[in-house]
mmCIF file of C-alpha atoms in Angstrom:
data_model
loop_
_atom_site.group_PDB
_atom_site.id
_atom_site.type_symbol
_atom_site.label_atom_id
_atom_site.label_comp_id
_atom_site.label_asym_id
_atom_site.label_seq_id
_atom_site.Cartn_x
_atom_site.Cartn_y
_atom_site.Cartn_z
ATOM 1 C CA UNK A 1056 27.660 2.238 -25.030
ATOM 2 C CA UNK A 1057 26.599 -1.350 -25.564
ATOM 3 C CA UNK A 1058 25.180 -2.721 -22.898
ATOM 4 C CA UNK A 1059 25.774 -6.481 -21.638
ATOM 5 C CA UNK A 1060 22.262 -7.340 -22.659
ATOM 6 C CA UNK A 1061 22.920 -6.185 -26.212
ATOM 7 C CA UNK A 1062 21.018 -2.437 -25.803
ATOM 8 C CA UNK A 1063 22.902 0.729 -27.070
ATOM 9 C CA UNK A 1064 22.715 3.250 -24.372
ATOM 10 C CA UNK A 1065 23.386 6.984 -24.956
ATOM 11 C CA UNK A 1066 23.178 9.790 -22.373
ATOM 12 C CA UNK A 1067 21.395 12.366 -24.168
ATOM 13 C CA UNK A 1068 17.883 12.078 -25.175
ATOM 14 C CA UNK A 1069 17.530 10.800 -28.787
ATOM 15 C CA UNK A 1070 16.457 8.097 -31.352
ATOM 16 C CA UNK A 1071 18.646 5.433 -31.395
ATOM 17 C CA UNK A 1072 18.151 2.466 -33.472
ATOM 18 C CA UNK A 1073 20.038 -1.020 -31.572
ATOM 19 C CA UNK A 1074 20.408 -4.455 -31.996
ATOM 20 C CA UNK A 1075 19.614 -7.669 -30.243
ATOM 21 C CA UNK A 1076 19.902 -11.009 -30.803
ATOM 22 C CA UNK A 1077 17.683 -12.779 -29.526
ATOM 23 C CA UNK A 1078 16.384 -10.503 -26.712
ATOM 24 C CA UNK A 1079 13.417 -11.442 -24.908
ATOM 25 C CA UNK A 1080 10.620 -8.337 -22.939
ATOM 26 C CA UNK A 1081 7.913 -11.025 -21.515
ATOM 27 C CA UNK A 1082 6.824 -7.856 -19.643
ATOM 28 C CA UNK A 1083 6.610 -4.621 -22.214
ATOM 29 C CA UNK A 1084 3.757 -6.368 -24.181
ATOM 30 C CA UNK A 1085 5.313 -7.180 -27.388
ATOM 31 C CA UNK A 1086 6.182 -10.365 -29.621
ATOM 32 C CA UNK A 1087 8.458 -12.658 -27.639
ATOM 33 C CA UNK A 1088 11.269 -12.182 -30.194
ATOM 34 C CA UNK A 1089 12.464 -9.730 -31.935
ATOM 35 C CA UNK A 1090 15.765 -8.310 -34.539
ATOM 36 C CA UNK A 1091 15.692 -4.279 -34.510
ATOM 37 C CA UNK A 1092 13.818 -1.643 -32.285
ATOM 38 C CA UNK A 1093 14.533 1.616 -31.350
ATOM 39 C CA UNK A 1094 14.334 3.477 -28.322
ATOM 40 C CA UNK A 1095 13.411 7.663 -27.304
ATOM 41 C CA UNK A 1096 15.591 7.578 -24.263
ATOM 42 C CA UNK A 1097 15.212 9.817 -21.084
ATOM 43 C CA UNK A 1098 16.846 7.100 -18.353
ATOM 44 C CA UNK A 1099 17.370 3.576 -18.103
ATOM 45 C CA UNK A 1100 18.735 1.258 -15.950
ATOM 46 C CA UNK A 1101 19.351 -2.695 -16.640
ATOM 47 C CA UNK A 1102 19.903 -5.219 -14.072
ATOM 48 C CA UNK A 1103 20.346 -9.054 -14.690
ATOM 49 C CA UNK A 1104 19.765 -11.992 -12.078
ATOM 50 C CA UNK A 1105 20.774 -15.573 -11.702
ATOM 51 C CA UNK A 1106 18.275 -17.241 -14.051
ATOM 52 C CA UNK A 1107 16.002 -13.395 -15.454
ATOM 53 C CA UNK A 1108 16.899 -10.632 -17.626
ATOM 54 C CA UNK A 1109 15.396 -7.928 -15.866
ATOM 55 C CA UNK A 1110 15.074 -4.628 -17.813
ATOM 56 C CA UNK A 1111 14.153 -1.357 -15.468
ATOM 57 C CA UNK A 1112 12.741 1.564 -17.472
ATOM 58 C CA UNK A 1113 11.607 4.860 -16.627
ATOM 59 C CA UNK A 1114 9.356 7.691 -18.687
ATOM 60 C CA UNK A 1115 10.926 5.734 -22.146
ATOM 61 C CA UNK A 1116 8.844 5.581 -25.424
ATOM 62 C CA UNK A 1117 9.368 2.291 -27.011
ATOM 63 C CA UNK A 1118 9.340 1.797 -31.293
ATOM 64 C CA UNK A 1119 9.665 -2.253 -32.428
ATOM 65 C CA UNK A 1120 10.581 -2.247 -36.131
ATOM 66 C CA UNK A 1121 10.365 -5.591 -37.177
ATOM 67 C CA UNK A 1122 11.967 -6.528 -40.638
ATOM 68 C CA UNK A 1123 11.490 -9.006 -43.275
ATOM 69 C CA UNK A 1124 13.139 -10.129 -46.565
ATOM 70 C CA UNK A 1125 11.018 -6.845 -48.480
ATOM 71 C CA UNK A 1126 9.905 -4.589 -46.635
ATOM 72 C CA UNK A 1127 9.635 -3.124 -43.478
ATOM 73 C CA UNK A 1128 6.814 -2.700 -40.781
ATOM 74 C CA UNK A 1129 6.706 -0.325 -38.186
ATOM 75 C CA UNK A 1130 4.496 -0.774 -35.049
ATOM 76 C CA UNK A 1131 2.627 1.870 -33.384
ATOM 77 C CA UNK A 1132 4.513 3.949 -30.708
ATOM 78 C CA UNK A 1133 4.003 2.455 -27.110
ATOM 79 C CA UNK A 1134 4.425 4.005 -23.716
ATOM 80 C CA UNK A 1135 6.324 1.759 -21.616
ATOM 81 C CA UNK A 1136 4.926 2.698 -18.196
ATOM 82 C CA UNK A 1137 7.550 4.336 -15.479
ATOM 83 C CA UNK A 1138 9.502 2.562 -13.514
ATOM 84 C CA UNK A 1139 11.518 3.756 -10.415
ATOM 85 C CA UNK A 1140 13.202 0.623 -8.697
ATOM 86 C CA UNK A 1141 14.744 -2.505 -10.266
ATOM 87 C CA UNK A 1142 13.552 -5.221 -10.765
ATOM 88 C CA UNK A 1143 10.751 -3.189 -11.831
ATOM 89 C CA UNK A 1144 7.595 -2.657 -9.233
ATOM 90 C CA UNK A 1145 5.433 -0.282 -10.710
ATOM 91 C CA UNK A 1146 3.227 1.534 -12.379
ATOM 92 C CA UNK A 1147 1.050 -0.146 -10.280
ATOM 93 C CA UNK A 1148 -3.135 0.614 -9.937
ATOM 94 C CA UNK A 1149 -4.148 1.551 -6.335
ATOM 95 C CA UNK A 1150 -3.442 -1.030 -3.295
ATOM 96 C CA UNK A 1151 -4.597 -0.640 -0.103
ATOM 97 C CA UNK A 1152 -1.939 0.390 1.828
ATOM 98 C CA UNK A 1153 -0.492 -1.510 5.121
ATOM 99 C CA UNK A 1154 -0.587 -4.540 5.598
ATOM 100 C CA UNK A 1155 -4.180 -5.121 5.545
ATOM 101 C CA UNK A 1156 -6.985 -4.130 3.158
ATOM 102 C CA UNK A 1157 -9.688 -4.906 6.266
ATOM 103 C CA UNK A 1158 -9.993 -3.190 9.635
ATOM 104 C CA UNK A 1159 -12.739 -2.561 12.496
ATOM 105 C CA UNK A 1160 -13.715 0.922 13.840
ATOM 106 C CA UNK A 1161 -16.107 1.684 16.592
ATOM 107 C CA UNK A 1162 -18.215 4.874 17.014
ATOM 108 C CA UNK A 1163 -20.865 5.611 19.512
ATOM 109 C CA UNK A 1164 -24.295 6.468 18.542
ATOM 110 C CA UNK A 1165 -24.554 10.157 17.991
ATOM 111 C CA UNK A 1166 -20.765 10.879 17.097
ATOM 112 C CA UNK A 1167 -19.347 11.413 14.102
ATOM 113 C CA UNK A 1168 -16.871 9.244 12.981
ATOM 114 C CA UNK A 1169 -14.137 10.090 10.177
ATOM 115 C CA UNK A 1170 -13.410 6.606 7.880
ATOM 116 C CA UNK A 1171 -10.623 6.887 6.231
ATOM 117 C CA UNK A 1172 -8.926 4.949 3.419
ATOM 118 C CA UNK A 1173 -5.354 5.152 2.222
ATOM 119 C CA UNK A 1174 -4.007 3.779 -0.520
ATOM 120 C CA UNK A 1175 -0.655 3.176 -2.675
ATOM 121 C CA UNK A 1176 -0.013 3.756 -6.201
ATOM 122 C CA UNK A 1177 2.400 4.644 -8.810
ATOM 123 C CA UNK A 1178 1.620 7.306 -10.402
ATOM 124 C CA UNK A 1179 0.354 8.574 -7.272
ATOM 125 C CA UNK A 1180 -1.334 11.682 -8.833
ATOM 126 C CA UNK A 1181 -4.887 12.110 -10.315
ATOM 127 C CA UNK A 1182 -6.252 9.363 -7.595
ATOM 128 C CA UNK A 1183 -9.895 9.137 -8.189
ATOM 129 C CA UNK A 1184 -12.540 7.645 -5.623
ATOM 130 C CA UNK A 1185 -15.595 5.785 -4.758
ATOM 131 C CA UNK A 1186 -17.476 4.740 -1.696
ATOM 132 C CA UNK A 1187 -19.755 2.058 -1.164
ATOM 133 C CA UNK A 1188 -21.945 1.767 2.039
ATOM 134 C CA UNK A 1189 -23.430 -1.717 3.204
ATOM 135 C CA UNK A 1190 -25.771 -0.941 6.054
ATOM 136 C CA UNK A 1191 -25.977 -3.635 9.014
ATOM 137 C CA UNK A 1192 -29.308 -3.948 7.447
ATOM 138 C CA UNK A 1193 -28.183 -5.517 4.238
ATOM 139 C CA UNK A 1194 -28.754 -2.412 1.924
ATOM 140 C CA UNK A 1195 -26.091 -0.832 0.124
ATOM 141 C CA UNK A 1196 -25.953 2.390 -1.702
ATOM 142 C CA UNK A 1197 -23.013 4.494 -3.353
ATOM 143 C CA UNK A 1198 -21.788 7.501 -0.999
ATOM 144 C CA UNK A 1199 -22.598 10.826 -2.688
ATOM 145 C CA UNK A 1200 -19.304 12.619 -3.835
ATOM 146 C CA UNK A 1201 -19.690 15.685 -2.378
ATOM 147 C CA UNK A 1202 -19.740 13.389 1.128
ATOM 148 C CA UNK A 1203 -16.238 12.170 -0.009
ATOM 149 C CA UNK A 1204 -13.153 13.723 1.253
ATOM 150 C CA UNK A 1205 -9.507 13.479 -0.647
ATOM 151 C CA UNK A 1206 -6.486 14.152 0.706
ATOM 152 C CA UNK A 1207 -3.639 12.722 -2.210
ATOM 153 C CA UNK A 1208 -3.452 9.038 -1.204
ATOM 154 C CA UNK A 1209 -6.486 8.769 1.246
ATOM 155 C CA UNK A 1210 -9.879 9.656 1.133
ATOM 156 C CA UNK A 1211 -12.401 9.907 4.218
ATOM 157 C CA UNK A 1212 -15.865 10.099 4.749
ATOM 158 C CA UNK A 1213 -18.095 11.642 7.650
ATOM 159 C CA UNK A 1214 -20.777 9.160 9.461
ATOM 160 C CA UNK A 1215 -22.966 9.663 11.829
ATOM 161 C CA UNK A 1216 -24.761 6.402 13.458
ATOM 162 C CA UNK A 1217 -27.787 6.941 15.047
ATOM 163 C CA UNK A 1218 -29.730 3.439 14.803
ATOM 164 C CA UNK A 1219 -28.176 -0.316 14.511
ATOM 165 C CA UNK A 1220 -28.757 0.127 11.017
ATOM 166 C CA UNK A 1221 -26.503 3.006 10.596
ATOM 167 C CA UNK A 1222 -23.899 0.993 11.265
ATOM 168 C CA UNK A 1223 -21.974 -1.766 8.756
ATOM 169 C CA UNK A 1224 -19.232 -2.055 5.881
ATOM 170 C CA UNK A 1225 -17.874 1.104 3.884
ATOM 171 C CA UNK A 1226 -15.961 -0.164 0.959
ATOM 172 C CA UNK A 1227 -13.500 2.331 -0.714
ATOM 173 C CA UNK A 1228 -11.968 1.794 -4.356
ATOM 174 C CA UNK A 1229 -9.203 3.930 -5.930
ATOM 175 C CA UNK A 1230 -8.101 4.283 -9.380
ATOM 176 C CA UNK A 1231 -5.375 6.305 -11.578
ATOM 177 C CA UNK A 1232 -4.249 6.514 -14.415
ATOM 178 C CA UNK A 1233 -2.849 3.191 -14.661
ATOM 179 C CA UNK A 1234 -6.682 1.551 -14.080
ATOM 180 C CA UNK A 1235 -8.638 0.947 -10.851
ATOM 181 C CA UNK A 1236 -7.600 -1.041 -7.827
ATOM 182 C CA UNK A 1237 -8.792 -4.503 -7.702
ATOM 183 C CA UNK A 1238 -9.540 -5.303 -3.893
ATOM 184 C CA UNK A 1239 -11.594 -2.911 -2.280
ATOM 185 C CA UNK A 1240 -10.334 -1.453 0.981
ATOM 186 C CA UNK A 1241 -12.946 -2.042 4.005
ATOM 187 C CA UNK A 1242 -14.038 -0.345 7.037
ATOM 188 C CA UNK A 1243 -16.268 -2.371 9.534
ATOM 189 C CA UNK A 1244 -18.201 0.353 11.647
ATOM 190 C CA UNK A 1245 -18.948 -1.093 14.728
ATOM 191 C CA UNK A 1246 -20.651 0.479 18.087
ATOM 192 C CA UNK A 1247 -18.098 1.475 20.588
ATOM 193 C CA UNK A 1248 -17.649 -0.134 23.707
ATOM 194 C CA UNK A 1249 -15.049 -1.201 26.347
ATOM 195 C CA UNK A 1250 -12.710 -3.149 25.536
ATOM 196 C CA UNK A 1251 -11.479 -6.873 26.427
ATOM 197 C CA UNK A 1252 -9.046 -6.658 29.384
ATOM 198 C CA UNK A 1253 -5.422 -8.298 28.753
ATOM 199 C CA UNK A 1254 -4.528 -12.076 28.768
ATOM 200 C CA UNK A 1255 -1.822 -14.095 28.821
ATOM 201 C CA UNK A 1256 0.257 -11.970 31.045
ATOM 202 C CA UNK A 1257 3.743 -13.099 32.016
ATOM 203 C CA UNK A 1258 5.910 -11.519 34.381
ATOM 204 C CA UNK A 1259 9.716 -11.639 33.866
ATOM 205 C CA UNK A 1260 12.988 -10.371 35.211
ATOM 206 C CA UNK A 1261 13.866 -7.457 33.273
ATOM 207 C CA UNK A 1262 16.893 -6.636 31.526
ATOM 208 C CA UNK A 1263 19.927 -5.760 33.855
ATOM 209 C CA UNK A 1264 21.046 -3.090 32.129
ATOM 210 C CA UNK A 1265 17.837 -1.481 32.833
ATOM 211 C CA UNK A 1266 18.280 -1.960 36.819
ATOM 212 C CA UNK A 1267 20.116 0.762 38.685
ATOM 213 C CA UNK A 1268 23.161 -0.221 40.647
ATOM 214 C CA UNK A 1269 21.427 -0.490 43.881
ATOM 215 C CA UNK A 1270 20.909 -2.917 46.663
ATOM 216 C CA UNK A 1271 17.174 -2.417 47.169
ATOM 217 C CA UNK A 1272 16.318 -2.112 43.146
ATOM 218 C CA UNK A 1273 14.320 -4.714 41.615
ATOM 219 C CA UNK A 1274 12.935 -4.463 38.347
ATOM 220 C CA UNK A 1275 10.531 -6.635 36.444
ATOM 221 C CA UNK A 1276 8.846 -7.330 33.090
ATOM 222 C CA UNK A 1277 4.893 -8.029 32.797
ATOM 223 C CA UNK A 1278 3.908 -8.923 29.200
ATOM 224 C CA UNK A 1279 0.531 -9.263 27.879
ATOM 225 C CA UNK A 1280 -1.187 -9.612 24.898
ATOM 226 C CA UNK A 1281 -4.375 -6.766 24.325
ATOM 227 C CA UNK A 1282 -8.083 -7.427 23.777
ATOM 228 C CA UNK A 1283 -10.249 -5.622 21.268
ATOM 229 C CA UNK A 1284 -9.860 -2.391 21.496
ATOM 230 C CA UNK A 1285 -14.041 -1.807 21.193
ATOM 231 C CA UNK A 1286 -13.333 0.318 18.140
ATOM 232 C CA UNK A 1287 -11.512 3.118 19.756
ATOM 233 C CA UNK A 1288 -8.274 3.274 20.406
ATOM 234 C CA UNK A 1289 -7.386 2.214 23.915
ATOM 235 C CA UNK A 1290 -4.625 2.760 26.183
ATOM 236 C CA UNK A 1291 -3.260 0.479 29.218
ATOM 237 C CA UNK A 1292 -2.262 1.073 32.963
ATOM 238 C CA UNK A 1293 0.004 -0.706 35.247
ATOM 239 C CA UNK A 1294 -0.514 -0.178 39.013
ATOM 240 C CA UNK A 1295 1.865 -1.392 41.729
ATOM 241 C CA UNK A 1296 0.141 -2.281 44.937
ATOM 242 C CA UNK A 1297 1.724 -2.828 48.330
ATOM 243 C CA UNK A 1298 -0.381 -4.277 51.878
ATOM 244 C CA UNK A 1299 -3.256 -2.913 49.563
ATOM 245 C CA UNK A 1300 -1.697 0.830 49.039
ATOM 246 C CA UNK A 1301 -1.507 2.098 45.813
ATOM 247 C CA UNK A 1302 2.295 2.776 45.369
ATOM 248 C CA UNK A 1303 2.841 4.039 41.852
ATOM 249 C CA UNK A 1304 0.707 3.754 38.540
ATOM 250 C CA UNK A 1305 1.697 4.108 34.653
ATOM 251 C CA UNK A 1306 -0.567 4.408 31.624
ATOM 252 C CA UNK A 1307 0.287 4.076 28.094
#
């Protein structure tokens, strides 16, 4: 089958020499031009946009033969890494994973406190990790491995505060196969407290397709925007006073 970008596609796995024009791979690492490869086909998939040829590959072993007037030259065998969606998006080193690579815990002095790092990466197997600690006292030092914890995609470690000091910046980097991740993920660890109360509360009428069909029935909205949390996670009640009587309460 000849593809519209010029490939010859065939079903079953085999060696299939092709031609192409003029066809252009700014992203598999080879000369921008090129008159004759062939390909060791498992799967492939091609897409094209508006103004890019995009070419989505996945666990294929390119060959480039490139020919001249007398003879010809063949170029090592090159593993074109895999690629699951299209345009392609991976393989991919480790990333932190959400939608930040920074976040604040809190533990009190005395507890233990499990700091965890997750990551994403494609391939997601043979993830390998290391832990730096920066202590509130401007030291740092490398967490020992057999204090490191790995669960697939995350990795945790155990800390116990018991002076100021004890507390700071963990730093966790990832690597695979592919190489190691770039931007370290951070943990602050921070001494528990209490946290901020609301602000910016507004109170609304709420939706009346939430209100029962009933004369005395009045429903409203309150909406607020939360404090710091103190490092734990926190949680939020609502009490409804009347001639200073508690009539209901709700916690979330």
């Amino acid at each position: 089958m000849l593809t519209p970008l010029g490939l010859c596609v065939y079903p079953s796995l085999s060696l299939l020499p092709c031609f192409s024009p003029s066809l252009f791979f700014s992203s598999l690492f080879f000369s921008p031009f090129f008159s004759h490869f062939s390909l060791l086909l498992t799967s492939l998939w091609l897409t094209r946009t508006t103004h890019h040829r995009n070419l989505s590959l996945e666990g294929i072993n390119l060959r480039q033969q490139q020919h001249t007037s007398n003879n010809n030259s063949n170029k090592a065998m090159t593993q074109v890494p895999r690629y699951h969606n299209s345009p392609p998006a991976g393989p991919d080193a480790p990333v932190c994973a959400g939608t930040g690579r920074e976040r604040t815990q809190g533990a009190p002095r005395g507890s233990t406190a499990s700091i965890k790092c997750t990551v994403e990466a494609e391939p997601a197997e043979n993830i390998r990790w290391s832990w730096i600690r920066k202590r509130a006292d401007g030291t740092e030092e490398e967490v020992p491995d057999e204090d490191v914890r790995v669960d697939g995609l995350s990795s945790s470690v155990l800390v116990t505060p018991h002076t100021p000091e004890d507390y700071g910046r963990f730093l966790c980097v990832a690597s695979n196969d592919v190489g190691e991740q770039r931007e370290a993920c951070v943990v602050t660890l921070v001494p528990a407290g209490p946290p901020d109360a609301p602000t910016n509360c507004s109170v609304s009428p709420a939706d009346p397709s939430t209100v029962h069909a009933h004369p005395t029935t009045a429903a409203l909205t309150i909406t607020c925007l939360e404090g710091f949390d103190g490092g734990l996670p926190q949680h939020f009640t609502l009490e409804t006073w009347q001639d200073n009587e508690l009539i209901d309460n709700m916690t979330r």
